[in-house]
mmCIF file of C-alpha atoms in Angstrom:
data_model
loop_
_atom_site.group_PDB
_atom_site.id
_atom_site.type_symbol
_atom_site.label_atom_id
_atom_site.label_comp_id
_atom_site.label_asym_id
_atom_site.label_seq_id
_atom_site.Cartn_x
_atom_site.Cartn_y
_atom_site.Cartn_z
ATOM 1 C CA UNK A 1 23.719 -9.287 -13.600
ATOM 2 C CA UNK A 2 25.425 -9.060 -10.066
ATOM 3 C CA UNK A 3 24.002 -11.718 -7.226
ATOM 4 C CA UNK A 4 24.498 -9.821 -4.054
ATOM 5 C CA UNK A 5 25.574 -11.067 -0.588
ATOM 6 C CA UNK A 6 24.052 -8.469 1.918
ATOM 7 C CA UNK A 7 25.199 -7.582 5.498
ATOM 8 C CA UNK A 8 22.843 -8.129 8.406
ATOM 9 C CA UNK A 9 22.723 -5.548 10.803
ATOM 10 C CA UNK A 10 22.029 -6.666 14.632
ATOM 11 C CA UNK A 11 20.483 -3.871 16.666
ATOM 12 C CA UNK A 12 18.302 -4.190 20.111
ATOM 13 C CA UNK A 13 15.238 -3.305 18.462
ATOM 14 C CA UNK A 14 15.420 -5.823 15.899
ATOM 15 C CA UNK A 15 13.755 -9.317 15.970
ATOM 16 C CA UNK A 16 15.165 -12.755 16.675
ATOM 17 C CA UNK A 17 12.840 -14.383 14.554
ATOM 18 C CA UNK A 18 11.228 -12.190 11.568
ATOM 19 C CA UNK A 19 14.246 -11.893 9.226
ATOM 20 C CA UNK A 20 15.540 -15.216 9.675
ATOM 21 C CA UNK A 21 11.872 -16.787 8.935
ATOM 22 C CA UNK A 22 12.323 -14.875 5.614
ATOM 23 C CA UNK A 23 15.707 -15.856 4.553
ATOM 24 C CA UNK A 24 14.261 -19.630 5.824
ATOM 25 C CA UNK A 25 17.367 -19.862 8.326
ATOM 26 C CA UNK A 26 17.701 -21.193 11.787
ATOM 27 C CA UNK A 27 17.343 -18.517 14.516
ATOM 28 C CA UNK A 28 20.665 -17.925 16.696
ATOM 29 C CA UNK A 29 19.408 -15.740 19.617
ATOM 30 C CA UNK A 30 20.727 -12.435 17.744
ATOM 31 C CA UNK A 31 18.440 -9.734 16.902
ATOM 32 C CA UNK A 32 18.121 -9.257 13.433
ATOM 33 C CA UNK A 33 17.004 -5.623 12.597
ATOM 34 C CA UNK A 34 18.013 -4.973 8.951
ATOM 35 C CA UNK A 35 19.644 -6.326 5.993
ATOM 36 C CA UNK A 36 20.947 -3.887 3.658
ATOM 37 C CA UNK A 37 21.186 -4.236 0.075
ATOM 38 C CA UNK A 38 23.119 -1.776 -1.642
ATOM 39 C CA UNK A 39 26.459 0.487 -1.923
ATOM 40 C CA UNK A 40 26.279 2.574 1.500
ATOM 41 C CA UNK A 41 29.907 2.521 2.471
ATOM 42 C CA UNK A 42 29.457 1.772 6.195
ATOM 43 C CA UNK A 43 27.819 -1.882 5.143
ATOM 44 C CA UNK A 44 27.880 -2.386 1.259
ATOM 45 C CA UNK A 45 26.584 -5.562 -0.183
ATOM 46 C CA UNK A 46 29.419 -7.705 -1.757
ATOM 47 C CA UNK A 47 29.117 -8.678 -5.514
ATOM 48 C CA UNK A 48 31.106 -11.251 -7.545
ATOM 49 C CA UNK A 49 33.192 -9.772 -10.198
ATOM 50 C CA UNK A 50 35.347 -12.124 -12.302
ATOM 51 C CA UNK A 51 35.177 -14.838 -9.454
ATOM 52 C CA UNK A 52 36.567 -12.967 -6.776
ATOM 53 C CA UNK A 53 34.159 -10.885 -3.883
ATOM 54 C CA UNK A 54 34.069 -7.390 -4.199
ATOM 55 C CA UNK A 55 32.413 -4.711 -1.899
ATOM 56 C CA UNK A 56 29.258 -3.250 -4.153
ATOM 57 C CA UNK A 57 30.445 0.360 -3.477
ATOM 58 C CA UNK A 58 34.182 -0.485 -4.859
ATOM 59 C CA UNK A 59 32.401 -2.171 -7.885
ATOM 60 C CA UNK A 60 30.348 0.997 -8.744
ATOM 61 C CA UNK A 61 33.672 3.040 -8.323
ATOM 62 C CA UNK A 62 35.481 1.024 -10.907
ATOM 63 C CA UNK A 63 32.427 0.561 -13.274
ATOM 64 C CA UNK A 64 30.331 3.719 -13.257
ATOM 65 C CA UNK A 65 29.218 3.927 -16.616
ATOM 66 C CA UNK A 66 28.236 -0.037 -16.786
ATOM 67 C CA UNK A 67 26.695 -0.050 -13.649
ATOM 68 C CA UNK A 68 25.025 3.070 -13.246
ATOM 69 C CA UNK A 69 24.670 4.501 -16.880
ATOM 70 C CA UNK A 70 25.035 8.345 -18.374
ATOM 71 C CA UNK A 71 21.940 9.421 -16.934
ATOM 72 C CA UNK A 72 22.112 8.283 -13.162
ATOM 73 C CA UNK A 73 25.796 9.291 -13.255
ATOM 74 C CA UNK A 74 24.708 13.018 -14.776
ATOM 75 C CA UNK A 75 22.268 13.499 -11.819
ATOM 76 C CA UNK A 76 24.101 11.759 -8.989
ATOM 77 C CA UNK A 77 27.393 11.066 -9.462
ATOM 78 C CA UNK A 78 29.330 8.003 -9.419
ATOM 79 C CA UNK A 79 27.249 6.567 -6.415
ATOM 80 C CA UNK A 80 24.322 4.265 -6.179
ATOM 81 C CA UNK A 81 21.721 7.005 -5.270
ATOM 82 C CA UNK A 82 19.441 4.672 -3.310
ATOM 83 C CA UNK A 83 19.471 2.244 -0.394
ATOM 84 C CA UNK A 84 17.241 -0.911 0.212
ATOM 85 C CA UNK A 85 16.549 -2.562 3.468
ATOM 86 C CA UNK A 86 14.748 -5.323 5.079
ATOM 87 C CA UNK A 87 13.692 -4.426 8.536
ATOM 88 C CA UNK A 88 12.253 -5.895 11.412
ATOM 89 C CA UNK A 89 11.426 -4.427 14.534
ATOM 90 C CA UNK A 90 10.197 -5.754 17.964
ATOM 91 C CA UNK A 91 10.600 -2.506 19.737
ATOM 92 C CA UNK A 92 10.709 1.353 18.510
ATOM 93 C CA UNK A 93 13.247 2.662 16.248
ATOM 94 C CA UNK A 94 14.056 6.491 17.067
ATOM 95 C CA UNK A 95 11.665 9.297 16.698
ATOM 96 C CA UNK A 96 13.341 11.456 13.913
ATOM 97 C CA UNK A 97 13.347 13.871 10.936
ATOM 98 C CA UNK A 98 15.235 14.040 7.851
ATOM 99 C CA UNK A 99 16.497 17.468 6.239
ATOM 100 C CA UNK A 100 15.671 18.800 2.950
ATOM 101 C CA UNK A 101 17.974 18.539 -0.107
ATOM 102 C CA UNK A 102 19.089 22.445 0.570
ATOM 103 C CA UNK A 103 19.725 22.094 4.328
ATOM 104 C CA UNK A 104 21.418 19.108 4.036
ATOM 105 C CA UNK A 105 24.018 20.276 1.642
ATOM 106 C CA UNK A 106 24.497 23.626 3.168
ATOM 107 C CA UNK A 107 24.846 22.222 6.870
ATOM 108 C CA UNK A 108 27.407 19.262 5.877
ATOM 109 C CA UNK A 109 29.452 22.103 3.931
ATOM 110 C CA UNK A 110 29.442 24.317 7.351
ATOM 111 C CA UNK A 111 30.332 21.357 9.633
ATOM 112 C CA UNK A 112 33.217 20.658 6.941
ATOM 113 C CA UNK A 113 34.326 24.052 7.070
ATOM 114 C CA UNK A 114 34.372 24.349 10.493
ATOM 115 C CA UNK A 115 36.540 21.244 11.341
ATOM 116 C CA UNK A 116 33.796 19.234 13.076
ATOM 117 C CA UNK A 117 35.322 15.616 13.001
ATOM 118 C CA UNK A 118 33.235 13.463 10.894
ATOM 119 C CA UNK A 119 32.111 11.174 13.794
ATOM 120 C CA UNK A 120 30.674 13.963 15.279
ATOM 121 C CA UNK A 121 28.736 15.819 12.525
ATOM 122 C CA UNK A 122 24.867 16.109 12.729
ATOM 123 C CA UNK A 123 25.235 16.063 8.626
ATOM 124 C CA UNK A 124 27.719 13.367 7.839
ATOM 125 C CA UNK A 125 26.829 13.739 3.991
ATOM 126 C CA UNK A 126 25.477 16.493 1.507
ATOM 127 C CA UNK A 127 22.358 14.532 0.535
ATOM 128 C CA UNK A 128 18.523 14.515 1.563
ATOM 129 C CA UNK A 129 16.647 10.913 2.827
ATOM 130 C CA UNK A 130 13.225 10.440 1.261
ATOM 131 C CA UNK A 131 11.956 7.195 2.571
ATOM 132 C CA UNK A 132 9.542 4.530 1.567
ATOM 133 C CA UNK A 133 8.295 1.557 3.914
ATOM 134 C CA UNK A 134 6.164 -1.203 2.359
ATOM 135 C CA UNK A 135 4.797 -3.835 5.541
ATOM 136 C CA UNK A 136 5.659 -7.274 4.704
ATOM 137 C CA UNK A 137 3.675 -8.037 7.816
ATOM 138 C CA UNK A 138 1.668 -5.794 9.796
ATOM 139 C CA UNK A 139 3.237 -2.665 11.046
ATOM 140 C CA UNK A 140 2.769 0.144 13.041
ATOM 141 C CA UNK A 141 4.425 3.657 12.486
ATOM 142 C CA UNK A 142 4.006 7.101 13.693
ATOM 143 C CA UNK A 143 4.266 9.700 10.924
ATOM 144 C CA UNK A 144 2.960 13.294 10.359
ATOM 145 C CA UNK A 145 1.499 15.500 13.063
ATOM 146 C CA UNK A 146 -2.132 16.007 14.585
ATOM 147 C CA UNK A 147 -3.808 19.327 14.992
ATOM 148 C CA UNK A 148 -2.926 20.889 17.923
ATOM 149 C CA UNK A 149 -6.512 20.379 19.269
ATOM 150 C CA UNK A 150 -6.373 16.813 18.799
ATOM 151 C CA UNK A 151 -3.140 16.417 20.517
ATOM 152 C CA UNK A 152 -4.020 18.524 23.676
ATOM 153 C CA UNK A 153 -7.444 16.313 24.004
ATOM 154 C CA UNK A 154 -5.441 13.398 24.175
ATOM 155 C CA UNK A 155 -2.978 14.470 26.313
ATOM 156 C CA UNK A 156 -5.517 16.118 28.684
ATOM 157 C CA UNK A 157 -7.112 12.697 28.798
ATOM 158 C CA UNK A 158 -4.139 10.726 30.179
ATOM 159 C CA UNK A 159 -4.738 12.142 33.813
ATOM 160 C CA UNK A 160 -1.304 13.557 34.233
ATOM 161 C CA UNK A 161 -2.345 17.397 33.636
ATOM 162 C CA UNK A 162 0.073 18.514 36.066
ATOM 163 C CA UNK A 163 2.894 17.152 34.329
ATOM 164 C CA UNK A 164 1.917 18.584 31.024
ATOM 165 C CA UNK A 165 0.776 22.092 31.829
ATOM 166 C CA UNK A 166 3.235 23.805 29.717
ATOM 167 C CA UNK A 167 2.881 21.580 26.855
ATOM 168 C CA UNK A 168 -0.707 22.091 26.822
ATOM 169 C CA UNK A 169 -0.370 25.830 27.053
ATOM 170 C CA UNK A 170 1.643 25.461 23.715
ATOM 171 C CA UNK A 171 -0.744 23.724 21.989
ATOM 172 C CA UNK A 172 -3.707 25.647 22.697
ATOM 173 C CA UNK A 173 -2.160 29.184 22.224
ATOM 174 C CA UNK A 174 -3.347 31.768 19.820
ATOM 175 C CA UNK A 175 -0.499 31.394 17.386
ATOM 176 C CA UNK A 176 -0.989 29.643 13.896
ATOM 177 C CA UNK A 177 -1.229 25.465 14.387
ATOM 178 C CA UNK A 178 2.387 25.103 12.919
ATOM 179 C CA UNK A 179 4.049 27.232 15.455
ATOM 180 C CA UNK A 180 2.056 26.107 18.091
ATOM 181 C CA UNK A 181 3.145 22.106 17.367
ATOM 182 C CA UNK A 182 6.624 23.531 16.988
ATOM 183 C CA UNK A 183 6.399 25.069 20.573
ATOM 184 C CA UNK A 184 4.793 22.064 22.032
ATOM 185 C CA UNK A 185 7.442 19.758 20.770
ATOM 186 C CA UNK A 186 10.131 21.852 21.734
ATOM 187 C CA UNK A 187 8.389 21.757 25.381
ATOM 188 C CA UNK A 188 8.056 17.910 24.981
ATOM 189 C CA UNK A 189 11.983 17.708 24.582
ATOM 190 C CA UNK A 190 12.713 19.538 27.669
ATOM 191 C CA UNK A 191 10.487 17.554 29.866
ATOM 192 C CA UNK A 192 12.190 15.812 32.952
ATOM 193 C CA UNK A 193 11.971 12.164 33.531
ATOM 194 C CA UNK A 194 9.686 12.345 36.095
ATOM 195 C CA UNK A 195 6.814 13.992 34.015
ATOM 196 C CA UNK A 196 7.251 11.364 31.221
ATOM 197 C CA UNK A 197 7.117 8.764 33.957
ATOM 198 C CA UNK A 198 3.743 10.050 35.105
ATOM 199 C CA UNK A 199 2.517 9.693 31.494
ATOM 200 C CA UNK A 200 3.973 5.998 31.374
ATOM 201 C CA UNK A 201 2.461 5.173 34.617
ATOM 202 C CA UNK A 202 -1.088 6.443 32.938
ATOM 203 C CA UNK A 203 -0.916 4.300 29.839
ATOM 204 C CA UNK A 204 -0.965 0.483 31.597
ATOM 205 C CA UNK A 205 0.939 -2.515 30.404
ATOM 206 C CA UNK A 206 2.304 -2.668 27.469
ATOM 207 C CA UNK A 207 0.738 -4.728 24.252
ATOM 208 C CA UNK A 208 2.023 -7.970 22.985
ATOM 209 C CA UNK A 209 5.082 -7.512 20.746
ATOM 210 C CA UNK A 210 2.860 -8.793 17.530
ATOM 211 C CA UNK A 211 1.342 -6.003 15.982
ATOM 212 C CA UNK A 212 -2.751 -5.990 15.926
ATOM 213 C CA UNK A 213 -3.858 -3.916 12.776
ATOM 214 C CA UNK A 214 -7.421 -3.927 14.466
ATOM 215 C CA UNK A 215 -6.222 -1.944 17.839
ATOM 216 C CA UNK A 216 -2.752 -0.541 17.297
ATOM 217 C CA UNK A 217 -4.217 2.903 15.743
ATOM 218 C CA UNK A 218 -5.082 3.601 19.472
ATOM 219 C CA UNK A 219 -2.481 6.306 20.217
ATOM 220 C CA UNK A 220 -2.420 5.033 23.999
ATOM 221 C CA UNK A 221 -1.509 1.730 22.797
ATOM 222 C CA UNK A 222 1.305 3.222 20.674
ATOM 223 C CA UNK A 223 2.567 5.295 23.585
ATOM 224 C CA UNK A 224 2.214 1.893 25.929
ATOM 225 C CA UNK A 225 4.729 0.226 23.156
ATOM 226 C CA UNK A 226 6.963 3.170 23.127
ATOM 227 C CA UNK A 227 7.125 3.329 27.083
ATOM 228 C CA UNK A 228 7.743 -0.454 27.573
ATOM 229 C CA UNK A 229 11.235 0.302 25.952
ATOM 230 C CA UNK A 230 11.920 4.087 26.682
ATOM 231 C CA UNK A 231 9.609 4.481 30.002
ATOM 232 C CA UNK A 232 11.374 7.757 30.804
ATOM 233 C CA UNK A 233 12.049 9.254 27.159
ATOM 234 C CA UNK A 234 10.097 12.444 26.031
ATOM 235 C CA UNK A 235 9.252 10.366 22.766
ATOM 236 C CA UNK A 236 6.634 8.460 24.584
ATOM 237 C CA UNK A 237 4.651 12.035 25.119
ATOM 238 C CA UNK A 238 5.621 13.193 21.651
ATOM 239 C CA UNK A 239 3.830 10.345 20.231
ATOM 240 C CA UNK A 240 0.631 11.706 21.014
ATOM 241 C CA UNK A 241 1.433 14.806 18.793
ATOM 242 C CA UNK A 242 1.601 12.322 15.851
ATOM 243 C CA UNK A 243 -0.651 10.330 13.734
ATOM 244 C CA UNK A 244 -0.329 6.251 14.001
ATOM 245 C CA UNK A 245 -0.255 4.611 10.564
ATOM 246 C CA UNK A 246 -1.007 1.058 10.840
ATOM 247 C CA UNK A 247 -0.231 -1.027 7.702
ATOM 248 C CA UNK A 248 -1.413 -4.187 6.781
ATOM 249 C CA UNK A 249 1.036 -6.337 3.989
ATOM 250 C CA UNK A 250 1.356 -4.362 1.035
ATOM 251 C CA UNK A 251 0.722 -1.082 2.401
ATOM 252 C CA UNK A 252 3.230 1.456 2.259
ATOM 253 C CA UNK A 253 3.896 5.041 3.448
ATOM 254 C CA UNK A 254 6.504 7.609 2.254
ATOM 255 C CA UNK A 255 8.562 10.013 4.578
ATOM 256 C CA UNK A 256 9.555 13.481 3.207
ATOM 257 C CA UNK A 257 11.823 16.002 4.418
ATOM 258 C CA UNK A 258 10.842 17.174 7.699
ATOM 259 C CA UNK A 259 8.222 14.796 8.334
ATOM 260 C CA UNK A 260 8.417 13.540 11.980
ATOM 261 C CA UNK A 261 8.247 9.582 12.261
ATOM 262 C CA UNK A 262 9.157 6.605 13.925
ATOM 263 C CA UNK A 263 8.853 2.696 13.032
ATOM 264 C CA UNK A 264 7.067 1.279 16.160
ATOM 265 C CA UNK A 265 6.927 -2.479 15.170
ATOM 266 C CA UNK A 266 6.518 -4.938 12.349
ATOM 267 C CA UNK A 267 8.273 -5.796 9.445
ATOM 268 C CA UNK A 268 8.819 -4.172 6.186
ATOM 269 C CA UNK A 269 10.752 -3.364 2.566
ATOM 270 C CA UNK A 270 12.354 0.265 3.034
ATOM 271 C CA UNK A 271 13.558 2.036 0.258
ATOM 272 C CA UNK A 272 15.517 5.224 0.836
ATOM 273 C CA UNK A 273 18.076 7.811 -0.670
ATOM 274 C CA UNK A 274 21.342 6.695 0.476
ATOM 275 C CA UNK A 275 21.895 9.031 3.313
ATOM 276 C CA UNK A 276 22.737 8.870 7.007
ATOM 277 C CA UNK A 277 21.360 12.652 7.550
ATOM 278 C CA UNK A 278 18.682 11.709 10.858
ATOM 279 C CA UNK A 279 17.815 14.222 13.521
ATOM 280 C CA UNK A 280 16.727 12.435 16.379
ATOM 281 C CA UNK A 281 13.562 13.655 18.754
ATOM 282 C CA UNK A 282 13.981 10.679 21.222
ATOM 283 C CA UNK A 283 13.557 6.974 21.946
ATOM 284 C CA UNK A 284 17.165 6.603 21.532
ATOM 285 C CA UNK A 285 20.294 6.489 23.377
ATOM 286 C CA UNK A 286 21.915 8.687 20.554
ATOM 287 C CA UNK A 287 22.282 12.202 20.505
ATOM 288 C CA UNK A 288 19.277 14.327 20.696
ATOM 289 C CA UNK A 289 20.037 18.082 18.836
ATOM 290 C CA UNK A 290 16.399 19.618 19.830
ATOM 291 C CA UNK A 291 17.462 23.533 18.261
ATOM 292 C CA UNK A 292 18.203 21.733 14.888
ATOM 293 C CA UNK A 293 15.531 19.210 15.031
ATOM 294 C CA UNK A 294 13.013 21.694 15.666
ATOM 295 C CA UNK A 295 14.598 23.927 12.859
ATOM 296 C CA UNK A 296 14.277 21.029 10.110
ATOM 297 C CA UNK A 297 10.805 19.876 11.542
ATOM 298 C CA UNK A 298 7.795 20.486 8.808
ATOM 299 C CA UNK A 299 5.324 21.644 11.673
ATOM 300 C CA UNK A 300 1.852 21.543 9.557
ATOM 301 C CA UNK A 301 -0.770 19.157 10.975
ATOM 302 C CA UNK A 302 -0.769 16.698 8.163
ATOM 303 C CA UNK A 303 -1.441 12.759 8.112
ATOM 304 C CA UNK A 304 0.796 10.503 6.420
ATOM 305 C CA UNK A 305 -1.417 8.584 3.695
ATOM 306 C CA UNK A 306 -1.230 5.159 3.142
ATOM 307 C CA UNK A 307 -0.293 3.912 -0.290
ATOM 308 C CA UNK A 308 -2.218 1.058 -1.557
ATOM 309 C CA UNK A 309 -1.481 0.828 -5.364
ATOM 310 C CA UNK A 310 -3.959 -0.959 -7.439
ATOM 311 C CA UNK A 311 -2.509 -4.217 -8.697
ATOM 312 C CA UNK A 312 -1.956 -3.947 -12.644
ATOM 313 C CA UNK A 313 -1.432 -6.680 -15.098
ATOM 314 C CA UNK A 314 1.995 -6.072 -16.909
ATOM 315 C CA UNK A 315 2.200 -9.322 -18.742
ATOM 316 C CA UNK A 316 1.270 -13.148 -18.868
ATOM 317 C CA UNK A 317 1.409 -14.156 -15.426
ATOM 318 C CA UNK A 318 2.739 -10.823 -14.109
ATOM 319 C CA UNK A 319 0.966 -8.378 -11.857
ATOM 320 C CA UNK A 320 2.440 -5.347 -10.512
ATOM 321 C CA UNK A 321 2.247 -2.584 -7.885
ATOM 322 C CA UNK A 322 4.025 0.429 -8.038
ATOM 323 C CA UNK A 323 4.590 2.780 -4.715
ATOM 324 C CA UNK A 324 4.491 6.504 -6.222
ATOM 325 C CA UNK A 325 6.504 8.881 -4.417
ATOM 326 C CA UNK A 326 8.007 12.292 -4.838
ATOM 327 C CA UNK A 327 11.579 11.054 -4.521
ATOM 328 C CA UNK A 328 14.369 11.437 -7.504
ATOM 329 C CA UNK A 329 16.785 8.849 -6.188
ATOM 330 C CA UNK A 330 14.270 5.787 -6.370
ATOM 331 C CA UNK A 331 11.251 4.094 -7.362
ATOM 332 C CA UNK A 332 9.752 0.949 -6.244
ATOM 333 C CA UNK A 333 7.767 -2.091 -7.980
ATOM 334 C CA UNK A 334 6.549 -5.038 -6.428
ATOM 335 C CA UNK A 335 5.848 -8.002 -8.643
ATOM 336 C CA UNK A 336 3.737 -11.112 -8.155
ATOM 337 C CA UNK A 337 5.242 -13.630 -10.541
ATOM 338 C CA UNK A 338 3.235 -16.816 -12.119
ATOM 339 C CA UNK A 339 4.970 -17.164 -15.465
ATOM 340 C CA UNK A 340 6.937 -20.118 -17.099
ATOM 341 C CA UNK A 341 8.206 -17.809 -19.978
ATOM 342 C CA UNK A 342 9.702 -14.388 -18.917
ATOM 343 C CA UNK A 343 7.820 -11.597 -19.001
ATOM 344 C CA UNK A 344 9.665 -8.085 -19.438
ATOM 345 C CA UNK A 345 8.893 -5.454 -16.710
ATOM 346 C CA UNK A 346 8.668 -1.869 -18.028
ATOM 347 C CA UNK A 347 8.164 0.031 -14.699
ATOM 348 C CA UNK A 348 11.399 -0.874 -13.010
ATOM 349 C CA UNK A 349 13.134 2.692 -13.488
ATOM 350 C CA UNK A 350 16.176 3.226 -15.332
ATOM 351 C CA UNK A 351 20.069 2.747 -14.421
ATOM 352 C CA UNK A 352 20.909 0.142 -11.945
ATOM 353 C CA UNK A 353 18.136 -1.805 -10.591
ATOM 354 C CA UNK A 354 18.079 -3.909 -7.615
ATOM 355 C CA UNK A 355 16.072 -6.943 -7.230
ATOM 356 C CA UNK A 356 14.959 -8.482 -3.975
ATOM 357 C CA UNK A 357 13.037 -11.976 -3.603
ATOM 358 C CA UNK A 358 10.127 -11.833 -1.206
ATOM 359 C CA UNK A 359 8.428 -15.116 -1.504
ATOM 360 C CA UNK A 360 8.476 -18.267 -3.668
ATOM 361 C CA UNK A 361 11.255 -18.266 -6.102
ATOM 362 C CA UNK A 362 11.442 -15.738 -9.160
ATOM 363 C CA UNK A 363 13.763 -16.112 -11.931
ATOM 364 C CA UNK A 364 15.142 -12.723 -13.084
ATOM 365 C CA UNK A 365 16.633 -12.585 -16.498
ATOM 366 C CA UNK A 366 18.398 -9.949 -18.795
ATOM 367 C CA UNK A 367 20.620 -10.203 -21.897
ATOM 368 C CA UNK A 368 23.479 -10.671 -19.761
ATOM 369 C CA UNK A 369 21.966 -13.821 -18.018
ATOM 370 C CA UNK A 370 19.617 -15.219 -15.497
ATOM 371 C CA UNK A 371 19.465 -15.937 -12.062
ATOM 372 C CA UNK A 372 16.906 -17.588 -9.451
ATOM 373 C CA UNK A 373 15.846 -15.660 -6.314
ATOM 374 C CA UNK A 374 14.244 -16.833 -3.150
ATOM 375 C CA UNK A 375 13.246 -14.819 -0.242
ATOM 376 C CA UNK A 376 15.661 -12.475 0.779
ATOM 377 C CA UNK A 377 18.023 -12.969 -1.881
ATOM 378 C CA UNK A 378 19.194 -10.357 -4.311
ATOM 379 C CA UNK A 379 21.023 -8.991 -7.560
ATOM 380 C CA UNK A 380 22.080 -5.551 -8.762
ATOM 381 C CA UNK A 381 21.303 -5.189 -12.504
ATOM 382 C CA UNK A 382 23.453 -2.811 -14.387
ATOM 383 C CA UNK A 383 22.258 -0.338 -16.534
ATOM 384 C CA UNK A 384 24.204 -1.819 -19.209
ATOM 385 C CA UNK A 385 22.259 -5.341 -18.724
ATOM 386 C CA UNK A 386 19.266 -3.643 -20.553
ATOM 387 C CA UNK A 387 15.765 -4.748 -19.772
ATOM 388 C CA UNK A 388 14.626 -6.968 -16.902
ATOM 389 C CA UNK A 389 12.378 -10.043 -17.280
ATOM 390 C CA UNK A 390 10.691 -12.137 -14.702
ATOM 391 C CA UNK A 391 9.491 -15.675 -14.565
ATOM 392 C CA UNK A 392 8.963 -18.628 -11.786
ATOM 393 C CA UNK A 393 6.321 -18.321 -8.977
ATOM 394 C CA UNK A 394 6.975 -15.711 -6.432
ATOM 395 C CA UNK A 395 7.035 -12.269 -5.185
ATOM 396 C CA UNK A 396 9.829 -9.742 -5.827
ATOM 397 C CA UNK A 397 10.798 -6.014 -5.145
ATOM 398 C CA UNK A 398 12.254 -3.941 -8.115
ATOM 399 C CA UNK A 399 14.271 -0.955 -7.238
ATOM 400 C CA UNK A 400 15.311 1.428 -9.715
ATOM 401 C CA UNK A 401 15.714 5.302 -10.257
ATOM 402 C CA UNK A 402 12.870 7.183 -11.906
ATOM 403 C CA UNK A 403 13.415 8.271 -15.420
ATOM 404 C CA UNK A 404 13.733 11.944 -16.184
ATOM 405 C CA UNK A 405 13.608 13.071 -12.486
ATOM 406 C CA UNK A 406 15.106 16.609 -11.781
ATOM 407 C CA UNK A 407 18.776 16.696 -10.772
ATOM 408 C CA UNK A 408 19.800 17.028 -7.401
#
């Protein structure tokens, strides 16, 4: 079992208080956006091996058979296929989509063959990027396109029709719904700043930073949050094409390939396939590649279902909730523990398992040893360490690789 020290990412959209409060540390004025738990080469966790610190990606490369196990190596190569993050947002993250597996591999290979410098590639790696977010505090996001008729009615009611005529024409055209939504998003992304400003002015003041689950499903309220940080960004208008997703603690939602989405505000645990392939539509100072984004977009109107898994008694003093997704790279189980003696957990996937403390103190035990985790602390359990057992009093997240998933 490998205790991890995890890098903190400080971004402008982060929270000055949420993650320090989770960790039990004193805020220092910086914005804590993410804590990365994994072997991503840009910011790997650090493990201790033979008394010395070693980045987790280097450790995986040194001991792939022990850490990953033969099944995960055969399916994903000598790399940890998932990344876990603790995320806290006071401001919106970018509006974005992720490519599917086939497109990611093909477009990455094309850019490499064309000699595109690594720092300039739209596809930095050949992998897809399914994601799952579980709220730790009330959280609001945008995910899944509305019907074009719903989107048109919302935009027409803003009192800025002259600025949005082209978008409304696209939404109300004769084509199938998906084609209309793709065309409308293309027109939104081409809006001049003054058209976006006209919409922003119609929204009224921004709400407080704290998410209110009873009110934040209002699309105008969500758009006002976006406009407070990005008053002339087309993403403010694009938000009316999307469904707000309001999560209470314990709720989750999954994001698949082509699904336009944005995390607006809140605190959560995010699990994803380890990839950097992101195509942005707005709400960011980074590059927006509208043609490529529109090619990747899944344009069919479809809301993102909220995941509320039923609790399952998994042993004496152990209750689990497993969040089902179609991802091959990861499986997430959240465990509530109130047990004096270790109870073995059978639903943590196979191969390398990451355990992250969320509340209280949880004792993690394997045949290789035992370790206590407080909130924000984590361990990686190598495949060679065998089953995981939990004791103590608290809550933790366990991430593993689904057994028997298809090859990448």
